[in-house]
Amino acid sequence: MRLYSLRFGCVLAFACFASFTWIKSIPSDGGSTVRPDLQTLYQRLLLAEELGGQVSRDLSSLLEELRNTSRAANISHPISSTATTSDSIPTEKIRQKTDHSGQQTFVQPNIYLYMPHLRQHPDSLLPNVVLGQGRRGVSLVLGIPTVKREKQNYLVSTLRSLLYGLTTLQQQDLLIIVFVAETDSDYVGSIAESIRKNFSREVQSGLLEVISPSQYYYPDFSGLRETFGDSKDRVKWRTKQNLDYSFLMLYAQDKGTYYVQLEDDVVAKAGYFNAMKTFANQQQQWLYLEFSQLGFIGKMFQSRDLPMIAEFFLMFHRDKPIDWLLDHILWVKVCNPEKDAKDCNKQKAQLRHRYKPSLFQHVGLHSSLSGKLQQLKDKDFGQQSLFQAHSNPAAELSSSLKHYQQHSLERAYRGQDFFWALTPSHGDYILFNFTQPIHISRYLFRSGNIETSGDKFTNTTVEVLPSNASARDRLATGSSSSYKAPDEHFITIGAFENGVAEGEIEEALQPISALRLVVHSDADVWALLSEIHIAV
């Protein structure tokens, strides 16, 4: 600054000196005014004009440099100070510069304001990605936090429910993130191994991810204040839940278009994927959508809003349960303190829309809070469809499998029920013998259902018996044929994969006299057919 002031003074002094020299150079005679030579006067006026222009340009340049210097001083020369609250929690350092205008510049707040213990471990916000392929760009991201429970764990059943009935295209447009909200590496590893074992295909494709937090992510919960009549354990439980949901939201914010918050003990209604996606695309202005009326289950957000929502949760994570905080965000956004509660609720309803019937039902009895039982049921969920009915061609049915109670093969084939059989063994079969040869365009057999998703057919083939003997023999014995004829002239055309067998039948095999399912190894669980479709 001193250098610029000195330069400014020198320019002014030079201008004054030049003007004074010019005036003194005018000839005088004994105090009387003598008319100067006009040519000389004209030249001196031109010189003075040029000097005046140079002075003006120098002054403009100096003023611009002074402005730039003033702006830079506010950024590059801060005075940092660290304040301490009454709870001995250090706040974010504040950059400030006071100049002649009295203005101050502050940095934007961040997570370290609300969780100051993270300053000691800068990497504690990086998740441990235990399983995952880095999938991005999907329509729906489902976030499922899970914790260690004293009794029953519902996670595998929840995942089976979510994956049941999804088409290939839907699986490619979905990401399910399981957040194991524990710092015990052995427990995290056991959950990851269980998911890898039960859903290897979904893990390999990137549909399923498993993450966990750093061991330094959680603060010391011993100093929490007991509020709203809650015990110390419950206050700790709800505070940790706020932190878990915030962590999961921040991780998922760039993965897809919509983010849906779930829990690890729910069951999904068949067709939930298309229902949620269609409903969301129909809405105009909203902060979140509700696909269940229970707690925080089935809340959908636009991914672009997740940073703001997570920061709000972090700001008040010690104070209230997460569903209360979500309602407070709506209040802050649209409620006028000068108007009544009726108007406030009306305004909040503009940013919160409910889908009916509910798409998710709470099934867990034992809460993650020790000793708490949760007999919560969503009355709007309605009756769950456990089978899909189709009109199938006339056929004589037989099976070596023994069905359970009224869940017979005949009722399932007619679209009245699902077929539920005791544990299959090697060599067991289901035979559909058509009353006359028919042309079959495609077939679909789906095992398991939304509630009993584990009872699936494994190592089971789909075989057909062509009525044309010559075509059957030619296809079965041809060197380039992909078909196999194990016995009795049946030709294998497909097999169950992840509980589903579907495909088309080539014209060369038509017409078909019979179709059967054959089990090739002993199973560990029962087997259930929830969908039988033979399209003609």
Coordinates of C-alpha atoms in Angstrom, one line a residue:
M1 CA 0.0 0.0 0.0
R2 CA 2.8 2.4 0.8
L3 CA 4.4 1.7 -2.6
Y4 CA 1.2 2.6 -4.4
S5 CA 0.8 5.8 -2.3
L6 CA 4.3 6.9 -3.1
R7 CA 3.8 6.3 -6.8
F8 CA 0.6 8.3 -6.7
G9 CA 2.3 11.3 -5.0
C10 CA 5.2 11.2 -7.5
V11 CA 2.8 11.5 -10.5
L12 CA 1.0 14.4 -8.9
A13 CA 4.3 16.2 -8.2
F14 CA 5.5 15.7 -11.7
A15 CA 2.3 17.2 -13.1
C16 CA 2.5 20.2 -10.9
F17 CA 6.2 20.7 -11.8
A18 CA 5.5 20.5 -15.5
S19 CA 2.7 23.0 -15.3
F20 CA 4.8 25.4 -13.2
T21 CA 7.8 25.2 -15.6
W22 CA 5.6 25.9 -18.5
I23 CA 4.1 29.0 -16.8
K24 CA 7.6 30.3 -15.8
S25 CA 8.9 29.8 -19.3
I26 CA 6.6 32.5 -20.7
P27 CA 8.8 35.6 -21.4
S28 CA 8.0 38.7 -19.4
D29 CA 9.3 42.3 -19.7
G30 CA 9.6 44.4 -16.6
G31 CA 6.3 43.1 -15.2
S32 CA 4.4 43.9 -18.3
T33 CA 2.6 41.2 -20.3
V34 CA 4.2 40.4 -23.6
R35 CA 2.3 38.5 -26.2
P36 CA 4.2 35.2 -26.8
D37 CA 4.9 33.9 -30.2
L38 CA 1.7 32.1 -31.3
Q39 CA 3.5 29.0 -32.7
T40 CA 5.5 28.5 -29.5
L41 CA 2.3 28.9 -27.4
Y42 CA 0.5 26.3 -29.5
Q43 CA 3.3 23.8 -29.1
R44 CA 3.3 24.3 -25.3
L45 CA -0.5 23.8 -25.1
L46 CA -0.1 20.5 -27.0
L47 CA 2.5 19.4 -24.6
A48 CA 0.4 20.3 -21.6
E49 CA -2.6 18.4 -23.1
E50 CA -0.4 15.3 -23.6
L51 CA 0.9 15.5 -20.0
G52 CA -2.6 15.9 -18.6
G53 CA -3.8 12.8 -20.5
Q54 CA -0.9 10.7 -19.2
V55 CA -1.7 11.9 -15.6
S56 CA -5.3 10.8 -16.1
R57 CA -4.4 7.4 -17.4
D58 CA -1.9 6.9 -14.5
L59 CA -4.6 7.9 -12.0
S60 CA -7.1 5.4 -13.5
S61 CA -4.6 2.6 -13.4
L62 CA -3.7 3.3 -9.8
L63 CA -7.3 3.4 -8.7
E64 CA -8.0 0.0 -10.4
E65 CA -4.9 -1.5 -8.6
L66 CA -6.1 -0.1 -5.3
R67 CA -9.5 -1.8 -5.8
N68 CA -7.9 -5.2 -6.7
T69 CA -5.6 -4.9 -3.7
S70 CA -8.6 -4.2 -1.4
R71 CA -10.5 -7.2 -2.6
A72 CA -7.5 -9.5 -2.3
A73 CA -6.8 -8.4 1.2
N74 CA -10.2 -9.8 2.3
I75 CA -9.2 -13.2 1.1
S76 CA -5.4 -13.6 1.4
H77 CA -4.9 -11.9 4.8
P78 CA -7.5 -13.3 7.1
I79 CA -7.4 -13.2 10.9
S80 CA -8.3 -16.6 12.3
S81 CA -9.9 -17.1 15.6
T82 CA -11.2 -20.2 17.4
A83 CA -14.2 -19.8 19.6
T84 CA -15.5 -22.2 22.2
T85 CA -19.1 -22.8 23.1
S86 CA -20.5 -23.5 26.6
D87 CA -20.2 -27.2 25.8
S88 CA -16.5 -26.9 25.1
I89 CA -17.0 -27.7 21.4
P90 CA -14.7 -25.8 19.1
T91 CA -16.4 -24.1 16.1
E92 CA -15.2 -23.8 12.6
K93 CA -12.4 -21.2 12.2
I94 CA -13.8 -17.9 10.9
R95 CA -12.0 -15.9 8.2
Q96 CA -12.5 -12.2 8.7
K97 CA -11.0 -9.0 7.5
T98 CA -12.2 -5.6 8.6
D99 CA -11.4 -2.7 6.4
H100 CA -12.6 0.8 6.0
S101 CA -16.1 -0.5 5.0
G102 CA -16.3 -2.7 8.1
Q103 CA -17.1 -5.8 6.0
Q104 CA -16.3 -9.4 7.1
T105 CA -15.9 -12.5 5.1
F106 CA -16.9 -15.9 6.6
V107 CA -16.3 -19.4 5.4
Q108 CA -19.2 -21.8 4.8
P109 CA -20.0 -24.1 7.7
N110 CA -19.4 -27.8 7.2
I111 CA -19.7 -31.1 9.1
Y112 CA -16.9 -30.3 11.4
L113 CA -19.1 -27.7 13.1
Y114 CA -21.6 -30.3 14.2
M115 CA -19.1 -33.2 14.7
P116 CA -15.9 -31.5 15.9
H117 CA -14.3 -34.8 16.9
L118 CA -13.8 -35.6 13.2
R119 CA -11.1 -33.0 13.0
Q120 CA -8.7 -35.4 14.7
H121 CA -9.3 -38.0 12.0
P122 CA -9.9 -36.3 8.6
D123 CA -10.3 -39.7 6.8
S124 CA -13.2 -40.8 9.1
L125 CA -15.8 -39.6 6.6
L126 CA -14.5 -42.0 4.0
P127 CA -16.7 -45.2 4.0
N128 CA -15.3 -48.7 4.0
V129 CA -16.7 -50.1 0.8
V130 CA -16.8 -53.8 1.7
L131 CA -18.7 -55.0 -1.4
G132 CA -19.5 -52.9 -4.4
Q133 CA -18.8 -52.2 -8.1
G134 CA -19.2 -48.4 -8.0
R135 CA -22.6 -48.4 -9.8
R136 CA -23.9 -44.9 -10.6
G137 CA -26.5 -43.3 -12.9
V138 CA -29.5 -45.4 -11.8
S139 CA -33.1 -44.1 -11.2
L140 CA -33.5 -45.6 -7.7
V141 CA -31.1 -45.9 -4.8
L142 CA -32.3 -47.8 -1.8
G143 CA -30.5 -47.1 1.5
I144 CA -30.7 -49.8 4.2
P145 CA -28.9 -49.2 7.5
T146 CA -28.5 -52.3 9.7
V147 CA -27.1 -52.8 13.2
K148 CA -26.3 -55.7 15.4
R149 CA -29.5 -57.1 17.0
E150 CA -29.6 -59.2 20.2
K151 CA -32.1 -61.6 18.7
Q152 CA -33.4 -62.0 15.1
N153 CA -31.8 -60.4 12.1
Y154 CA -34.1 -59.6 9.2
L155 CA -31.7 -58.3 6.6
V156 CA -31.5 -61.3 4.3
S157 CA -35.3 -61.6 4.2
T158 CA -35.6 -57.8 3.5
L159 CA -33.1 -58.0 0.6
R160 CA -34.9 -61.1 -0.9
S161 CA -38.2 -59.2 -0.7
L162 CA -36.7 -56.2 -2.5
L163 CA -35.1 -58.3 -5.2
Y164 CA -38.1 -60.6 -5.8
G165 CA -39.8 -60.2 -9.2
L166 CA -37.4 -57.5 -10.5
T167 CA -36.9 -57.7 -14.3
T168 CA -33.4 -57.5 -15.8
L169 CA -33.9 -53.9 -16.8
Q170 CA -35.1 -53.0 -13.3
Q171 CA -32.1 -54.6 -11.8
Q172 CA -29.8 -52.6 -14.0
D173 CA -31.6 -49.3 -13.0
L174 CA -31.4 -50.0 -9.2
L175 CA -28.8 -49.8 -6.5
I176 CA -29.2 -51.2 -3.0
I177 CA -26.8 -49.9 -0.4
V178 CA -26.5 -51.8 2.9
F179 CA -24.9 -49.7 5.5
V180 CA -23.6 -51.8 8.4
A181 CA -23.6 -49.2 11.1
E182 CA -21.1 -50.8 13.3
T183 CA -17.3 -50.4 13.9
D184 CA -16.8 -54.0 14.8
S185 CA -14.8 -55.3 11.8
D186 CA -15.6 -58.9 12.5
Y187 CA -19.4 -58.2 12.5
V188 CA -19.2 -56.1 9.4
G189 CA -17.3 -59.0 7.7
S190 CA -19.9 -61.5 8.8
I191 CA -22.7 -59.4 7.3
A192 CA -20.8 -58.9 4.1
E193 CA -20.1 -62.7 3.8
S194 CA -23.8 -63.5 4.4
I195 CA -24.8 -61.1 1.6
R196 CA -22.1 -62.4 -0.7
K197 CA -23.3 -66.0 -0.1
N198 CA -27.0 -65.3 -0.6
F199 CA -26.8 -62.8 -3.4
S200 CA -23.6 -63.5 -5.3
R201 CA -25.0 -62.6 -8.6
E202 CA -26.4 -59.2 -7.4
V203 CA -23.1 -58.4 -5.8
Q204 CA -21.1 -59.2 -8.9
S205 CA -23.4 -57.1 -11.1
G206 CA -23.1 -54.0 -8.8
L207 CA -26.7 -54.1 -7.8
L208 CA -25.8 -54.7 -4.1
E209 CA -23.2 -52.7 -2.1
V210 CA -22.1 -53.1 1.5
I211 CA -20.4 -50.2 3.3
S212 CA -19.4 -49.4 6.9
P213 CA -18.2 -46.3 8.7
S214 CA -14.7 -45.5 10.1
Q215 CA -14.1 -46.5 13.7
Y216 CA -13.7 -42.8 14.4
Y217 CA -17.0 -41.7 12.9
Y218 CA -19.2 -41.8 16.0
P219 CA -18.6 -39.3 18.8
D220 CA -18.6 -40.0 22.5
F221 CA -22.3 -40.5 23.4
S222 CA -21.8 -40.4 27.2
G223 CA -22.4 -36.6 27.4
L224 CA -25.8 -36.6 25.8
R225 CA -28.6 -34.8 27.5
E226 CA -31.8 -36.7 28.3
T227 CA -34.7 -35.0 26.7
F228 CA -38.5 -35.6 26.1
G229 CA -38.5 -38.1 28.9
D230 CA -36.3 -40.6 27.0
S231 CA -33.8 -42.7 28.8
K232 CA -30.1 -42.3 28.3
D233 CA -30.1 -45.5 26.1
R234 CA -32.9 -44.3 24.0
V235 CA -31.3 -40.8 23.5
K236 CA -28.1 -42.6 22.4
W237 CA -30.0 -44.9 20.1
R238 CA -31.9 -42.1 18.3
T239 CA -28.8 -39.9 18.1
K240 CA -26.8 -42.7 16.5
Q241 CA -29.7 -43.3 14.1
N242 CA -29.5 -39.7 13.0
L243 CA -25.8 -40.1 12.3
D244 CA -26.3 -43.4 10.5
Y245 CA -29.0 -42.0 8.1
S246 CA -26.9 -38.8 7.4
F247 CA -23.8 -40.9 6.6
L248 CA -25.8 -43.1 4.2
M249 CA -27.4 -40.1 2.5
L250 CA -24.1 -38.3 1.9
Y251 CA -22.6 -41.5 0.4
A252 CA -25.6 -42.0 -1.9
Q253 CA -26.1 -38.5 -3.1
D254 CA -24.3 -38.9 -6.5
K255 CA -25.5 -42.5 -7.2
G256 CA -28.9 -42.0 -8.8
T257 CA -31.9 -39.7 -9.4
Y258 CA -34.0 -40.7 -6.4
Y259 CA -33.0 -42.0 -2.9
V260 CA -35.3 -44.1 -0.8
Q261 CA -34.7 -44.6 2.9
L262 CA -35.6 -48.1 4.2
E263 CA -34.9 -50.2 7.3
D264 CA -33.5 -53.7 7.5
D265 CA -36.8 -55.4 8.7
V266 CA -39.4 -54.6 6.0
V267 CA -41.1 -56.5 3.2
A268 CA -41.8 -54.9 -0.1
K269 CA -44.9 -55.2 -2.2
A270 CA -44.5 -56.8 -5.7
G271 CA -44.1 -54.2 -8.4
Y272 CA -42.8 -51.5 -6.0
F273 CA -40.1 -50.4 -8.4
N274 CA -42.3 -49.2 -11.2
A275 CA -44.9 -47.8 -8.8
M276 CA -42.3 -45.6 -7.1
K277 CA -40.6 -44.5 -10.2
T278 CA -43.9 -43.6 -12.0
F279 CA -45.3 -41.7 -9.0
A280 CA -42.1 -39.7 -8.5
N281 CA -42.0 -38.7 -12.2
Q282 CA -45.6 -37.5 -12.0
Q283 CA -44.9 -35.0 -9.1
Q284 CA -44.0 -31.4 -9.8
Q285 CA -42.6 -29.7 -6.6
W286 CA -41.8 -31.9 -3.5
L287 CA -39.2 -32.4 -0.8
Y288 CA -40.1 -36.0 -0.1
L289 CA -42.6 -38.7 -1.0
E290 CA -44.0 -41.3 1.4
F291 CA -44.5 -44.9 0.4
S292 CA -45.3 -46.1 3.9
Q293 CA -46.9 -44.3 6.9
L294 CA -44.5 -45.8 9.5
G295 CA -41.6 -43.7 10.8
F296 CA -38.9 -43.2 8.3
I297 CA -39.7 -46.3 6.2
G298 CA -40.2 -45.7 2.4
K299 CA -39.3 -42.0 2.4
M300 CA -38.1 -40.9 -1.1
F301 CA -35.9 -37.8 -1.7
Q302 CA -34.4 -36.3 -4.8
S303 CA -30.7 -36.9 -4.7
R304 CA -29.9 -33.3 -5.3
D305 CA -31.6 -32.4 -1.9
L306 CA -29.6 -34.9 0.2
P307 CA -26.7 -32.6 1.1
M308 CA -29.1 -30.1 2.6
I309 CA -31.2 -32.7 4.4
A310 CA -28.2 -34.5 5.8
E311 CA -26.7 -31.2 7.0
F312 CA -29.9 -30.4 8.8
F313 CA -29.9 -33.8 10.5
L314 CA -26.3 -33.3 11.6
M315 CA -27.0 -29.9 12.9
F316 CA -29.6 -31.2 15.4
H317 CA -28.6 -34.9 15.6
R318 CA -28.4 -34.7 19.4
D319 CA -31.8 -33.0 19.9
K320 CA -34.6 -34.9 18.3
P321 CA -35.6 -38.2 16.5
I322 CA -35.0 -38.1 12.8
D323 CA -38.7 -38.2 11.7
W324 CA -39.3 -35.1 13.9
L325 CA -36.3 -33.3 12.3
L326 CA -37.7 -34.1 8.8
D327 CA -40.9 -32.4 9.7
H328 CA -39.0 -29.4 11.0
I329 CA -37.3 -29.0 7.6
L330 CA -40.7 -28.6 6.1
W331 CA -41.7 -26.1 8.8
V332 CA -38.6 -24.0 8.2
K333 CA -39.2 -24.0 4.4
V334 CA -42.8 -23.0 4.2
C335 CA -44.5 -22.2 7.5
N336 CA -45.2 -18.6 8.4
P337 CA -44.8 -17.9 12.2
E338 CA -47.5 -15.3 11.9
K339 CA -50.1 -17.8 10.8
D340 CA -51.8 -20.7 12.6
A341 CA -51.0 -24.4 12.6
K342 CA -53.7 -25.2 10.0
D343 CA -52.0 -23.0 7.4
C344 CA -48.7 -24.5 8.3
N345 CA -49.9 -28.0 7.7
K346 CA -51.5 -26.9 4.4
Q347 CA -48.2 -25.4 3.2
K348 CA -46.2 -28.5 4.3
A349 CA -48.6 -30.8 2.4
Q350 CA -47.4 -29.0 -0.8
L351 CA -43.9 -30.5 -0.4
R352 CA -44.9 -33.9 1.0
H353 CA -47.0 -36.4 -1.1
R354 CA -48.3 -39.8 0.0
Y355 CA -48.7 -42.9 -2.2
K356 CA -51.4 -45.4 -1.4
P357 CA -51.5 -48.3 -0.8
S358 CA -48.2 -48.5 1.1
L359 CA -45.5 -50.3 -0.7
F360 CA -43.5 -51.4 2.4
Q361 CA -44.5 -53.2 5.6
H362 CA -42.6 -53.3 8.8
V363 CA -42.2 -57.0 9.9
G364 CA -39.5 -56.9 12.6
L365 CA -40.6 -57.6 16.1
H366 CA -37.4 -56.9 18.0
S367 CA -36.1 -53.4 17.7
S368 CA -32.4 -52.5 17.3
L369 CA -32.9 -50.7 20.7
S370 CA -32.3 -53.3 23.3
G371 CA -35.4 -54.6 25.0
K372 CA -37.8 -52.8 22.7
L373 CA -40.6 -54.7 20.9
Q374 CA -42.1 -53.1 17.8
Q375 CA -45.5 -54.4 16.9
L376 CA -45.9 -51.8 14.2
K377 CA -48.0 -52.6 11.1
D378 CA -48.9 -50.3 8.2
K379 CA -52.7 -50.6 7.8
D380 CA -52.5 -49.2 4.3
F381 CA -50.2 -52.0 3.1
G382 CA -53.2 -54.3 2.6
Q383 CA -53.0 -57.9 1.6
Q384 CA -49.8 -59.0 -0.1
S385 CA -50.2 -61.0 -3.3
L386 CA -48.3 -64.2 -2.8
F387 CA -48.8 -65.6 -6.4
Q388 CA -49.3 -64.4 -9.9
A389 CA -52.3 -66.0 -11.8
H390 CA -52.2 -67.0 -15.5
S391 CA -54.5 -68.8 -17.9
N392 CA -52.6 -72.0 -18.9
P393 CA -53.4 -74.6 -21.5
A394 CA -55.3 -77.8 -20.5
A395 CA -52.9 -80.4 -19.2
E396 CA -52.7 -83.5 -16.9
L397 CA -50.5 -82.6 -13.9
S398 CA -48.3 -84.9 -11.8
S399 CA -45.4 -84.5 -9.4
S400 CA -43.2 -86.6 -7.1
L401 CA -43.2 -83.6 -4.6
K402 CA -45.6 -83.6 -1.7
H403 CA -47.4 -80.3 -1.3
Y404 CA -48.1 -78.6 2.0
Q405 CA -51.7 -78.1 3.2
Q406 CA -53.9 -76.7 0.4
H407 CA -51.0 -75.3 -1.7
S408 CA -51.3 -78.0 -4.5
L409 CA -49.9 -78.0 -8.0
E410 CA -53.4 -78.1 -9.5
R411 CA -54.5 -74.9 -7.6
A412 CA -51.3 -73.1 -8.7
Y413 CA -51.7 -74.1 -12.3
R414 CA -55.3 -72.8 -12.3
G415 CA -54.2 -69.5 -10.8
Q416 CA -55.9 -70.0 -7.5
D417 CA -52.9 -70.4 -5.2
F418 CA -49.1 -71.0 -5.1
F419 CA -47.6 -74.5 -5.1
W420 CA -45.6 -75.2 -1.9
A421 CA -43.8 -78.5 -1.6
L422 CA -41.7 -80.1 1.1
T423 CA -37.9 -80.3 0.6
P424 CA -37.1 -81.5 -3.0
S425 CA -34.6 -84.4 -3.6
H426 CA -32.5 -85.5 -6.5
G427 CA -34.8 -86.9 -9.2
D428 CA -38.0 -85.1 -8.1
Y429 CA -40.1 -83.7 -10.9
I430 CA -43.2 -81.7 -11.9
L431 CA -44.9 -82.9 -15.2
F432 CA -47.3 -81.0 -17.4
N433 CA -48.7 -83.5 -20.0
F434 CA -50.8 -81.6 -22.5
T435 CA -54.1 -83.2 -23.7
Q436 CA -53.0 -82.6 -27.2
P437 CA -49.7 -81.2 -28.7
I438 CA -49.5 -77.4 -28.6
H439 CA -47.3 -74.6 -29.8
I440 CA -45.7 -72.8 -26.8
S441 CA -44.3 -69.4 -27.4
R442 CA -42.7 -68.9 -24.0
Y443 CA -42.6 -70.2 -20.5
L444 CA -42.1 -68.7 -17.0
F445 CA -41.7 -70.4 -13.7
R446 CA -41.0 -68.2 -10.6
S447 CA -40.1 -69.8 -7.3
G448 CA -40.4 -68.3 -3.9
N449 CA -42.7 -65.4 -3.1
I450 CA -42.6 -62.0 -1.3
E451 CA -42.9 -63.6 2.2
T452 CA -41.2 -67.0 1.6
S453 CA -38.5 -65.8 -0.8
G454 CA -36.0 -68.4 0.3
D455 CA -38.0 -71.4 -0.9
K456 CA -36.6 -71.5 -4.4
F457 CA -35.8 -74.2 -6.9
T458 CA -32.1 -74.7 -7.5
N459 CA -30.3 -77.0 -9.9
T460 CA -33.5 -77.6 -11.7
T461 CA -34.0 -77.9 -15.4
V462 CA -36.8 -77.2 -17.8
E463 CA -37.4 -80.0 -20.4
V464 CA -39.9 -80.4 -23.2
L465 CA -41.1 -83.5 -25.2
P466 CA -41.6 -82.6 -28.9
S467 CA -44.4 -84.5 -30.6
N468 CA -42.4 -84.7 -33.8
A469 CA -40.2 -87.7 -33.2
S470 CA -37.9 -87.1 -36.2
A471 CA -37.3 -83.4 -35.2
R472 CA -36.7 -84.5 -31.6
D473 CA -34.1 -87.1 -32.6
R474 CA -32.3 -84.7 -35.0
L475 CA -32.0 -81.9 -32.5
A476 CA -31.0 -84.2 -29.6
T477 CA -28.2 -86.0 -31.6
G478 CA -27.0 -83.1 -33.8
S479 CA -23.3 -82.3 -33.2
S480 CA -24.0 -78.5 -33.1
S481 CA -27.1 -78.8 -31.0
S482 CA -27.3 -77.0 -27.6
Y483 CA -30.1 -79.3 -26.5
K484 CA -29.7 -82.4 -24.4
A485 CA -31.9 -85.5 -24.2
P486 CA -31.4 -87.0 -20.7
D487 CA -34.0 -89.8 -21.0
E488 CA -37.5 -90.5 -22.3
H489 CA -36.9 -88.3 -25.3
F490 CA -37.2 -85.1 -23.3
I491 CA -35.0 -82.2 -24.4
T492 CA -33.5 -79.7 -21.9
I493 CA -34.2 -76.2 -23.0
G494 CA -33.5 -74.1 -19.8
A495 CA -32.8 -74.0 -16.1
F496 CA -33.7 -72.1 -12.9
E497 CA -31.4 -69.1 -12.2
N498 CA -31.8 -67.2 -9.0
G499 CA -35.2 -68.9 -8.6
V500 CA -36.6 -68.1 -12.0
A501 CA -36.8 -70.1 -15.3
E502 CA -38.0 -68.4 -18.4
G503 CA -37.4 -68.4 -22.1
E504 CA -38.8 -69.1 -25.6
I505 CA -39.2 -72.5 -27.4
E506 CA -37.8 -72.7 -30.9
E507 CA -40.1 -73.5 -33.8
A508 CA -38.0 -76.6 -34.6
L509 CA -39.3 -78.2 -31.4
Q510 CA -43.0 -77.5 -32.0
P511 CA -45.5 -78.7 -31.3
I512 CA -44.9 -79.8 -27.7
S513 CA -46.5 -82.8 -26.1
A514 CA -45.3 -82.3 -22.5
L515 CA -43.1 -80.1 -20.3
R516 CA -41.5 -80.9 -17.0
L517 CA -39.2 -79.6 -14.3
V518 CA -36.5 -81.9 -13.0
V519 CA -34.5 -81.5 -9.7
H520 CA -30.9 -82.7 -10.0
S521 CA -29.7 -82.4 -6.4
D522 CA -31.0 -82.5 -2.8
A523 CA -32.3 -79.1 -1.5
D524 CA -31.9 -77.6 2.0
V525 CA -35.3 -75.8 2.0
W526 CA -38.8 -76.3 0.7
A527 CA -39.7 -75.3 -2.8
L528 CA -42.5 -72.8 -3.8
L529 CA -43.8 -72.0 -7.2
S530 CA -45.6 -68.6 -7.1
E531 CA -46.0 -68.2 -10.9
I532 CA -46.6 -70.7 -13.6
H533 CA -47.1 -69.3 -17.1
I534 CA -47.1 -71.4 -20.3
A535 CA -48.0 -69.0 -23.1
V536 CA -49.5 -70.5 -26.3

